[in-house]
Short mmCIF file of C-alpha atoms in Angstrom, two decimals:
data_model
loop_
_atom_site.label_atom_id
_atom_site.label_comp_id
_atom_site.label_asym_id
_atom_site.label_seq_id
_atom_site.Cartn_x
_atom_site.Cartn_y
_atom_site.Cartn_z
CA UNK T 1 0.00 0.00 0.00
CA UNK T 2 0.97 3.37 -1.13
CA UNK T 3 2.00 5.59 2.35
CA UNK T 4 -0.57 7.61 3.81
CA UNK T 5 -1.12 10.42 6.68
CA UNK T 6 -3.68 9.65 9.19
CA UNK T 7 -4.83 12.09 11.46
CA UNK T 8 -6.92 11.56 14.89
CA UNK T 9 -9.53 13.67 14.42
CA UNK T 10 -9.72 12.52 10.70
CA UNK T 11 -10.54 16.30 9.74
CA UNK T 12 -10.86 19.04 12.12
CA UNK T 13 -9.73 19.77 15.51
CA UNK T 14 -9.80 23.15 18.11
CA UNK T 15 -6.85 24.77 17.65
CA UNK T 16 -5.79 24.11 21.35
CA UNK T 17 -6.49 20.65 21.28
CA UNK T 18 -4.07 17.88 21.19
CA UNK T 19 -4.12 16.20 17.26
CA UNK T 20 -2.60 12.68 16.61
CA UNK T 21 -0.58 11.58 13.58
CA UNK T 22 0.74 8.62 12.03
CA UNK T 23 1.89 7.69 8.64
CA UNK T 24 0.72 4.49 7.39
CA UNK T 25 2.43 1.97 4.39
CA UNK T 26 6.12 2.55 4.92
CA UNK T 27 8.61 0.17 4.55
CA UNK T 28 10.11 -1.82 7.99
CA UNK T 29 12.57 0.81 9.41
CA UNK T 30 11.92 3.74 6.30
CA UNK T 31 13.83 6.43 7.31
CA UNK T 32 11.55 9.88 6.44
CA UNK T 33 11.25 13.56 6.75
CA UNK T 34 8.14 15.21 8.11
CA UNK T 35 7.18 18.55 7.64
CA UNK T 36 4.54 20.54 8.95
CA UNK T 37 3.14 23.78 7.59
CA UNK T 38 0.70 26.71 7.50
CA UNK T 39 -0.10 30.01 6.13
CA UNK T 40 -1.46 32.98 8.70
CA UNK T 41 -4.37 35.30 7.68
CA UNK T 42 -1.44 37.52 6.66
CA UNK T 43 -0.37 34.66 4.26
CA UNK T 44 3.02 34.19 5.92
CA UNK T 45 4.76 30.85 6.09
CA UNK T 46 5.00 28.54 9.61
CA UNK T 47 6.96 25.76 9.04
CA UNK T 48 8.54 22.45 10.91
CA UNK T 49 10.47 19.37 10.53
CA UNK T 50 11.00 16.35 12.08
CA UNK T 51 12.96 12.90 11.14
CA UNK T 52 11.74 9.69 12.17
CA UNK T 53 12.49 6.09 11.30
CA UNK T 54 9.26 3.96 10.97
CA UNK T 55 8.42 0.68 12.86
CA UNK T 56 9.30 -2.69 11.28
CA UNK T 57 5.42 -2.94 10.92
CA UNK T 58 5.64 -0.07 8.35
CA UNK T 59 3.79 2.81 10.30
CA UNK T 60 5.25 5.61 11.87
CA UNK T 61 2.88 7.22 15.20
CA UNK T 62 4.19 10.15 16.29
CA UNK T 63 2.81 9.54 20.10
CA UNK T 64 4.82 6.32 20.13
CA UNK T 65 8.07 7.30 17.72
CA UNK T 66 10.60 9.33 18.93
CA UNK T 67 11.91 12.11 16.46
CA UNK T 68 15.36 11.93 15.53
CA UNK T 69 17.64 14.61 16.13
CA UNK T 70 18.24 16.90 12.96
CA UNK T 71 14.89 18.44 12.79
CA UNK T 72 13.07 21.30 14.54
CA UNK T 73 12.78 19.12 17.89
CA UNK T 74 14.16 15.51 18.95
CA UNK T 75 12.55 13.10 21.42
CA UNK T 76 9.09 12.05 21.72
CA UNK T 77 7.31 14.82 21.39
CA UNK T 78 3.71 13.75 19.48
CA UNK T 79 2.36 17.39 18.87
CA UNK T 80 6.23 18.76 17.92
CA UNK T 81 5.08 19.68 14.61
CA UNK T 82 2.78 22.21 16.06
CA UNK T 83 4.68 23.93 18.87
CA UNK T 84 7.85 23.90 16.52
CA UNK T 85 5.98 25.89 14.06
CA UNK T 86 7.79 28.70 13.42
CA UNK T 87 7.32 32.12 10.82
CA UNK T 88 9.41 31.57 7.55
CA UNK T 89 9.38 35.30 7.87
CA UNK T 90 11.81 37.04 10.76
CA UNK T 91 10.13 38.26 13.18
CA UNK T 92 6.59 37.37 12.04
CA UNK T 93 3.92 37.19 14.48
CA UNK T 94 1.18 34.78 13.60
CA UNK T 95 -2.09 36.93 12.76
CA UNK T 96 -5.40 35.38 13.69
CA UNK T 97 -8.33 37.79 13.91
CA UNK T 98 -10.92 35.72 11.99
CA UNK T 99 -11.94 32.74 14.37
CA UNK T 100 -14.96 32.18 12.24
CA UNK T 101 -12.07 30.60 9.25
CA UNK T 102 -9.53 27.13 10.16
CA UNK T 103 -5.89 27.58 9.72
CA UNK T 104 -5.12 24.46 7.22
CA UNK T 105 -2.35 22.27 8.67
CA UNK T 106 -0.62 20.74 5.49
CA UNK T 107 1.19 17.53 6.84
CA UNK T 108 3.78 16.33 4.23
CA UNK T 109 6.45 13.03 4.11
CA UNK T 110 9.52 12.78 2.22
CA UNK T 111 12.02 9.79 1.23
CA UNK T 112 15.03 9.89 3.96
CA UNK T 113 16.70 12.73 6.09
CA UNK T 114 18.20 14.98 3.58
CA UNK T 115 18.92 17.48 2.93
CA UNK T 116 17.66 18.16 0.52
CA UNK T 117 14.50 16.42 1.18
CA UNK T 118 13.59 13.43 -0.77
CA UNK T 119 10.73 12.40 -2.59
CA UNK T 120 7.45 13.20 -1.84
CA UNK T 121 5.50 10.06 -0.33
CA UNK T 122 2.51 11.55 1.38
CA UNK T 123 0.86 14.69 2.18
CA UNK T 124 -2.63 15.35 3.74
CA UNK T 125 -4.69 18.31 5.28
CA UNK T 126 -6.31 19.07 8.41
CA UNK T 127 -8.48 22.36 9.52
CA UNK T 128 -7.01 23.82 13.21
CA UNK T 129 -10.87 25.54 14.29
CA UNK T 130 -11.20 28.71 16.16
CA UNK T 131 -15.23 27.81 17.11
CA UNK T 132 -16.16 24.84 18.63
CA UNK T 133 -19.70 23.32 16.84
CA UNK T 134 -22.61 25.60 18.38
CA UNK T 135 -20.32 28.14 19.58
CA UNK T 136 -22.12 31.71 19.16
CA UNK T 137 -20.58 34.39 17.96
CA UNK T 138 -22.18 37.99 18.74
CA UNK T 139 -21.02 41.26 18.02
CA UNK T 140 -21.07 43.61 20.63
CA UNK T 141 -22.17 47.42 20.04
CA UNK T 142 -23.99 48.27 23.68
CA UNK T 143 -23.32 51.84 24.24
CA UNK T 144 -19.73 52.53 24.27
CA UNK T 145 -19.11 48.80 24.55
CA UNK T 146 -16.91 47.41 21.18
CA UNK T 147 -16.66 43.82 21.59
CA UNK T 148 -17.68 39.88 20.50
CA UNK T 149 -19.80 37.52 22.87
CA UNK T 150 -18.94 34.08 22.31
CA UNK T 151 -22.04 31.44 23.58
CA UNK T 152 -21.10 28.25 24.65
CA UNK T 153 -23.82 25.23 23.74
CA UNK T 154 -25.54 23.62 25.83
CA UNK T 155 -27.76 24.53 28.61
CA UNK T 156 -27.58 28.63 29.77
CA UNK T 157 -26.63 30.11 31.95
CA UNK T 158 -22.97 29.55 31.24
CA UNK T 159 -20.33 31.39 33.83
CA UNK T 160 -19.26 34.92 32.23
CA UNK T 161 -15.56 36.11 31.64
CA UNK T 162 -14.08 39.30 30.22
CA UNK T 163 -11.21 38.81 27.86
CA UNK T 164 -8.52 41.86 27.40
CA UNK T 165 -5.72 41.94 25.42
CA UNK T 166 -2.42 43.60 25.44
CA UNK T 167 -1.24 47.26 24.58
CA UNK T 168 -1.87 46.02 20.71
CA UNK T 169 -5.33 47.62 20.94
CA UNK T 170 -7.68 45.99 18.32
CA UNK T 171 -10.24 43.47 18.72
CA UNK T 172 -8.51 40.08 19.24
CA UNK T 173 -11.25 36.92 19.57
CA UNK T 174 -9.00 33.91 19.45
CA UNK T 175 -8.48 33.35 23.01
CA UNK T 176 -12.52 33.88 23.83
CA UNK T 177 -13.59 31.80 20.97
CA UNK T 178 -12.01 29.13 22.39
CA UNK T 179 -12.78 29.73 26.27
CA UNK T 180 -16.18 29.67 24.94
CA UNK T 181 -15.40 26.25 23.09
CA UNK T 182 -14.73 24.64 26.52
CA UNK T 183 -17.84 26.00 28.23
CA UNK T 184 -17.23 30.04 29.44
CA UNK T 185 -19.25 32.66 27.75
CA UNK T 186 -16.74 34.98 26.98
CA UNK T 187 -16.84 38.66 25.92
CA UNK T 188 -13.04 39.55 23.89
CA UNK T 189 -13.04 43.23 24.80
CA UNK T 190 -11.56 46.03 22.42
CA UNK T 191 -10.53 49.00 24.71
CA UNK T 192 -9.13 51.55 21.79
CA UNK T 193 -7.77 51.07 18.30
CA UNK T 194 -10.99 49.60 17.16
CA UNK T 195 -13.52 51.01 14.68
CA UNK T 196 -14.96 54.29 16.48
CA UNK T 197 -13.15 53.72 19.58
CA UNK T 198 -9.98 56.31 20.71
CA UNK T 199 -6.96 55.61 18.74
CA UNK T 200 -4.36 56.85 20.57
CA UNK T 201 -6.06 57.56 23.80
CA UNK T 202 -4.82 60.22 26.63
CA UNK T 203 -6.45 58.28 29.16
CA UNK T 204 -8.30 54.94 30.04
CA UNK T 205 -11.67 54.63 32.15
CA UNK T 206 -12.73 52.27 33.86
CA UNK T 207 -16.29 52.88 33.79
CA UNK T 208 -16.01 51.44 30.29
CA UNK T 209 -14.92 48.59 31.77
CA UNK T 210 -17.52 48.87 34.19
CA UNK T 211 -20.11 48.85 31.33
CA UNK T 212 -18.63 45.62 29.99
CA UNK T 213 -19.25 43.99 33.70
CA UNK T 214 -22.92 45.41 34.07
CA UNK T 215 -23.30 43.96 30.14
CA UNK T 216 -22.31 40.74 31.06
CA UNK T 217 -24.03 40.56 34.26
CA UNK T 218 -27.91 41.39 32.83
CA UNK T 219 -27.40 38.79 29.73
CA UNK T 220 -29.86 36.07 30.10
CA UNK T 221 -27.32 34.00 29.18
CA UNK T 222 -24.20 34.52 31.63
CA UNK T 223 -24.98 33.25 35.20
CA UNK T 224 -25.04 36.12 38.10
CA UNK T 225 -23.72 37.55 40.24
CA UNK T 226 -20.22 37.36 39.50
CA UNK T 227 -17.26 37.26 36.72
CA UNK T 228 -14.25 36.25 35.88
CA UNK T 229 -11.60 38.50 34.01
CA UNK T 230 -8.78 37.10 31.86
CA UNK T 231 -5.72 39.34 30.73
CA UNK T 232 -2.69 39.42 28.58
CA UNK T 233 -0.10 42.26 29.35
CA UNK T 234 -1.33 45.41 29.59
CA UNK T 235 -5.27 43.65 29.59
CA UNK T 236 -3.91 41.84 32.81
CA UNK T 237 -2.94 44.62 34.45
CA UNK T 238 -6.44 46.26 33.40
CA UNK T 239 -7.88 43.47 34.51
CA UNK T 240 -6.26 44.03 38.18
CA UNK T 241 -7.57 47.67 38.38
CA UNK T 242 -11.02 46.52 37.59
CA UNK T 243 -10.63 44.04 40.37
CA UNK T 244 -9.19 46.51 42.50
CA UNK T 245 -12.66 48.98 42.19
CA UNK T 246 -15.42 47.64 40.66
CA UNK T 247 -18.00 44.93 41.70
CA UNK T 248 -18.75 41.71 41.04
CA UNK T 249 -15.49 40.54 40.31
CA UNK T 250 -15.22 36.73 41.24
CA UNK T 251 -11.85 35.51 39.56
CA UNK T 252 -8.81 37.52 37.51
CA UNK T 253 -6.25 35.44 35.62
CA UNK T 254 -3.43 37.82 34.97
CA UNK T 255 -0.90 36.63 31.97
CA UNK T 256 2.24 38.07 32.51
CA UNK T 257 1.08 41.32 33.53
CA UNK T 258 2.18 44.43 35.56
CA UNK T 259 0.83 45.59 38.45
CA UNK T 260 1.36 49.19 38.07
CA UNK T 261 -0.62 51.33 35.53
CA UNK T 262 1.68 51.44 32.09
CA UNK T 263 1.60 53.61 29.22
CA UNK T 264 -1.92 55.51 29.66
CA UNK T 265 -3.18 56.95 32.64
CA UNK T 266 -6.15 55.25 34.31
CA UNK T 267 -8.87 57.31 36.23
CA UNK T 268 -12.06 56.28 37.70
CA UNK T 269 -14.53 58.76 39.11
CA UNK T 270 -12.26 61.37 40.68
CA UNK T 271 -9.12 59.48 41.10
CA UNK T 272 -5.86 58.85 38.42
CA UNK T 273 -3.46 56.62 37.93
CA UNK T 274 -0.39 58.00 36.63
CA UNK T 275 1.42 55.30 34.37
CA UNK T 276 4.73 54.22 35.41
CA UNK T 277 7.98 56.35 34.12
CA UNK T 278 10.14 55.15 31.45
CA UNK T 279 13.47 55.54 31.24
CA UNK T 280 14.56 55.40 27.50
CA UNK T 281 18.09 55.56 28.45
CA UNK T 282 18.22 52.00 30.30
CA UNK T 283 17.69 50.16 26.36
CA UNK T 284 20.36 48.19 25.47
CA UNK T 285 20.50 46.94 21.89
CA UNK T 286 22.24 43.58 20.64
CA UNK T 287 24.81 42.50 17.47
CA UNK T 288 21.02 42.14 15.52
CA UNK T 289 19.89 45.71 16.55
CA UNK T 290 17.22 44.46 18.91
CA UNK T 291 16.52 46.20 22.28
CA UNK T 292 16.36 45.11 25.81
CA UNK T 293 13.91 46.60 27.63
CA UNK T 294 13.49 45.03 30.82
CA UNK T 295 15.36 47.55 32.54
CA UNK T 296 13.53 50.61 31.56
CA UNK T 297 10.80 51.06 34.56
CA UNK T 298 12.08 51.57 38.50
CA UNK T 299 11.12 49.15 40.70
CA UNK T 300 7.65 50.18 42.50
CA UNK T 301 7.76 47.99 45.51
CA UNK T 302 10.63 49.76 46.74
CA UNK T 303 8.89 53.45 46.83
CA UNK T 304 6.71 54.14 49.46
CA UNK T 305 3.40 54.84 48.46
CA UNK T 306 4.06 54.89 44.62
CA UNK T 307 1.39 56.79 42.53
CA UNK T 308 1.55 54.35 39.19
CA UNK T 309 0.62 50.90 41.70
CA UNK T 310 -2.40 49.15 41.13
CA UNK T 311 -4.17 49.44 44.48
CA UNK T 312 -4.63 45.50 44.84
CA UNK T 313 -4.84 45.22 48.34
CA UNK T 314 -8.82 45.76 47.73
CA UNK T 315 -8.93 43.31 45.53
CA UNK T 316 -11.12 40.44 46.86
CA UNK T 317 -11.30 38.50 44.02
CA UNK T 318 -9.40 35.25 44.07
CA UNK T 319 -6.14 35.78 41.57
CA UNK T 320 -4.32 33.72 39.62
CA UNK T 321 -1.06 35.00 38.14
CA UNK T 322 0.73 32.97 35.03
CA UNK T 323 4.25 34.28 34.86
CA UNK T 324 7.01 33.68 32.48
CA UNK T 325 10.48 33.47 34.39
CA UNK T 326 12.21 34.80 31.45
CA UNK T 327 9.50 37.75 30.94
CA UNK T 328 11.77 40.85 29.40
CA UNK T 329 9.21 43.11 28.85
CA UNK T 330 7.19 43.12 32.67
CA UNK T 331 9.31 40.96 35.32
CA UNK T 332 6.07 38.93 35.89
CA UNK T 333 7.43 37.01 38.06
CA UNK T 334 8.56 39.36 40.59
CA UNK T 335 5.36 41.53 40.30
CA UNK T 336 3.11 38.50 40.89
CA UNK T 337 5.52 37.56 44.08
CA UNK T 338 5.42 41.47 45.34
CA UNK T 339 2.21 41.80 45.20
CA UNK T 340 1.09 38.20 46.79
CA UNK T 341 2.97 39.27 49.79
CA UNK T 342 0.91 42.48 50.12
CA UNK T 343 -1.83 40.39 49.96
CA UNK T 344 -0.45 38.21 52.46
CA UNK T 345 0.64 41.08 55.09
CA UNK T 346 -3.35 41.91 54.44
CA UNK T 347 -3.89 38.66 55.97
CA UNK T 348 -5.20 37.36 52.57
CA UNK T 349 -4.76 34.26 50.90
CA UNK T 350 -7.48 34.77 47.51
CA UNK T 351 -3.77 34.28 44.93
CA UNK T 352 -1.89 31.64 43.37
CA UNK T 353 1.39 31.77 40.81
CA UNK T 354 2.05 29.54 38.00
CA UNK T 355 5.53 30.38 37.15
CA UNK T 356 6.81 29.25 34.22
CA UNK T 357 10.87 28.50 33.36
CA UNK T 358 12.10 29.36 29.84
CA UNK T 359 8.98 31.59 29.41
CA UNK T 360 9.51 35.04 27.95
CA UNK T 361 6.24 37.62 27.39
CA UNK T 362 4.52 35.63 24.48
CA UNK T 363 2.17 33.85 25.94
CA UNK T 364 -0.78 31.92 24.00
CA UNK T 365 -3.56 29.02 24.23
CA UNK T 366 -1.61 25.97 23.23
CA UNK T 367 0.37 25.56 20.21
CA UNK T 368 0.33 29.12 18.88
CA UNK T 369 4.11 29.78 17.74
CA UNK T 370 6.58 31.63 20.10
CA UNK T 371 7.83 35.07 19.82
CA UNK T 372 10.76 35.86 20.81
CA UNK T 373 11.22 38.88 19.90
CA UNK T 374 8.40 41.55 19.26
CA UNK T 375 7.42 45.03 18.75
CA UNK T 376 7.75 47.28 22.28
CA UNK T 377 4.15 48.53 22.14
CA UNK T 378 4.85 51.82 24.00
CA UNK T 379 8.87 52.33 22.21
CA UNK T 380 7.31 50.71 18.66
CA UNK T 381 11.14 48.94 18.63
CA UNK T 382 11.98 45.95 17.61
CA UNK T 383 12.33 44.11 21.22
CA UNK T 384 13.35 41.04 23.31
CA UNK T 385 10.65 38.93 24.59
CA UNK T 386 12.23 36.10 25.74
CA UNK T 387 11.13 32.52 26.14
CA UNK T 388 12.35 29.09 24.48
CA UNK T 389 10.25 26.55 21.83
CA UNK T 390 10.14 23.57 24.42
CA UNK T 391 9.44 25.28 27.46
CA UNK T 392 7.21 27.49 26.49
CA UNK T 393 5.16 24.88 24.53
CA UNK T 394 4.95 23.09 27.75
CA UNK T 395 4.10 26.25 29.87
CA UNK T 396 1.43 26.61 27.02
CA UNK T 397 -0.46 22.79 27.64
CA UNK T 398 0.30 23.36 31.50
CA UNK T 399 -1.44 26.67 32.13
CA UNK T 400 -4.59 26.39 29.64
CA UNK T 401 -6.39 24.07 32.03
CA UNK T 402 -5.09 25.61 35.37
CA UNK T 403 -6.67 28.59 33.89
CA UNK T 404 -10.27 26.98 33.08
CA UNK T 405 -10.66 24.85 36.07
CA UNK T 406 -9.51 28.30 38.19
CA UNK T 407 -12.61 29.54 36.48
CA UNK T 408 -14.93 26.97 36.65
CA UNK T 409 -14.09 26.41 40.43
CA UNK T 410 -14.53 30.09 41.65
CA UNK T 411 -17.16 31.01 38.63
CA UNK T 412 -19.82 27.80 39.64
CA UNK T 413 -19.85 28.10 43.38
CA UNK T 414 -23.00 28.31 44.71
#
């Protein structure tokens, strides 16, 4: 028989789900190449290889075969092809803002280890999904409120969570279509840079925020009276504010997040936040004219009483903080640890940390790509994120379900 790619599911699976793949009809021992590939909505290039011998039975599964060294990874590593992935492009980011299209996996197997690769043997397709079958998707225009409402199905009232992004600005859905996939209804929130919403705002308020929360809280669909909030970056740390002073909070999961204000002031009511200072001068730029940044804000724990913290000693939401040791844009880490012992000297106990080694600031659902190095969203440089393929894949499977069932189990009490 002629060799072919089997995948398990045959067709389609959620993006963040695990996939299984074997290659049937080789010959006892056939040394091959796989390679793994897809094109962004931007149309750039993610590609990854792996070498592999097959079994004397003639089939080759990659959650029993170990790769062989050579390729993008080595080891048994069944879903390598997918965390390897990486832009053909320097520097590219993968771009994902349509979660109502697949990104096509193309799987293909070539004669020996090369290079160059050998002769084609077998190739095969399989859709990565964005929205789970049912899933709702419902664009948001409430008064000021610019965002998309993602329905879980099944059997409403579904818990409710608010999902922010970072200092990107735009309206980014990936991460709540597929919270809704696994059972939240989820509202991806656009804060500025989106259709008529500020550009380049001078400030932030939090009653829009506040909107979002009483938006959430009288649909017939999300389950009262509380929330959860999930943020990236700068979301995470808007995520803490909104904690900090508005009801109904139940649950924040903060990704790799400061806890002082950044970049735009914050006010609520009668009070502001002044954002942190930068200090330009701290950069320092490597051989490949890339900057360093994680120098270039002073530490806030060690000032008495400084203006730009996060007041999160009113927080009485339970916390959970995902932090990337090798963070070089916000030391994570170290905020998360800072601000757990406030908590603590409060005589609270509502946190928990899920530190992650070899983790830099990129930090995605399962088996998007790592960036190591992006755009500074406040300098608009070219800068170091940090953060290595194999560890941060793994940080990537780890946290996603710490994340839900921190959700689920402060979301659903009764």
């Amino acid at each position: 028989t002629a060799p072919a790619v089997r995948f398990s599911p045959a067709a389609r699976s959620l993006f963040d789900e695990p996939l299984g793949i074997a290659v049937q009809g080789l010959g006892p021992r056939q040394p091959v190449t796989l390679r793994a590939s897809l094109q962004d909505e931007a149309g750039e290039r993610f590609e990854a290889t792996a070498r592999y011998e097959a079994e004397e039975s003639g089939e080759l599964d990659l959650g029993r075969s170990p790769a062989l060294p050579g390729g993008s990874f080595c080891g048994l590593e069944p879903m390598g092809l997918l965390w390897a992935l990486q832009p053909q492009k320097p520097f590219w980011c993968m771009v994902k803002r349509d979660v109502q299209t697949p990104l096509r996996l193309l799987l293909e197997v070539f004669e020996g280890h090369g290079p160059p690769l050998g002769r084609l043997l077998a190739q095969a397709q399989h859709e990565r999904i964005f929205l789970r079958d049912g899933v709702q998707r419902v664009p948001v225009r409430e008064g000021r409120i610019r965002a998309t409402l993602f329905l879980p199905p099944g059997e409403a009232p579904f818990p409710g969570i608010i999902d922010i992004h970072g200092l990107e600005g735009g309206l980014l859905e990936y991460r709540a279509s597929l919270m809704a996939s696994h059972g939240f209804a989820t509202l991806a929130l656009a804060y500025y840079r989106y259709e008529d919403l500020p550009q380049n705002p001078t400030k932030l308020h939090l009653e829009y925020f506040e909107e979002a929360v009483n938006y959430m809280l009288q649909h017939p669909q999300v389950k009262r009276p509380k929330l959860g909030l999930l943020g990236y970056s700068k979301g995470g740390e808007l995520c803490l504010a909104m904690a900090a002073f508005l009801k109904n909070i139940a649950a924040v999961a903060s990704i790799n997040s400061p806890v002082v204000v950044t970049a735009i002031p914050l006010c609520y009511k009668d009070k502001i936040i002044p954002p942190v200072p930068l200090y330009e001068e701290r950069i320092t730029v490597n051989q490949s004219n890339v900057f360093n940044c994680s120098d270039i804000f002073d530490d806030p724990f060690r000032v008495p009483g400084h203006q730009s913290l996060i007041p999160v000693e009113k927080i009485e939401a339970n916390i959970l903080f995902i932090a990337g040791q090798d963070d070089n844009f916000v030391k994570s880490e170290y905020f998360a640890i800072e601000t757990c012992k406030r908590l603590q000297a409060q005589g609270k106990n509502n946190f928990q940390i899920l530190s992650y080694p070899g983790t830099g600031h990129s930090f995605d659902p399962p088996f998007f790509p790592l960036n190591t190095i992006g755009k500074h969203p406040i300098l608009l440089k070219r800068a170091i994120l940090g953060g290595e393929l194999k560890a941060y894949s793994k940080a990537q499977v780890q946290a996603w379900p710490k994340i839900q069932a921190f959700f689920n189990k402060y979301l659903n009490e009764k």
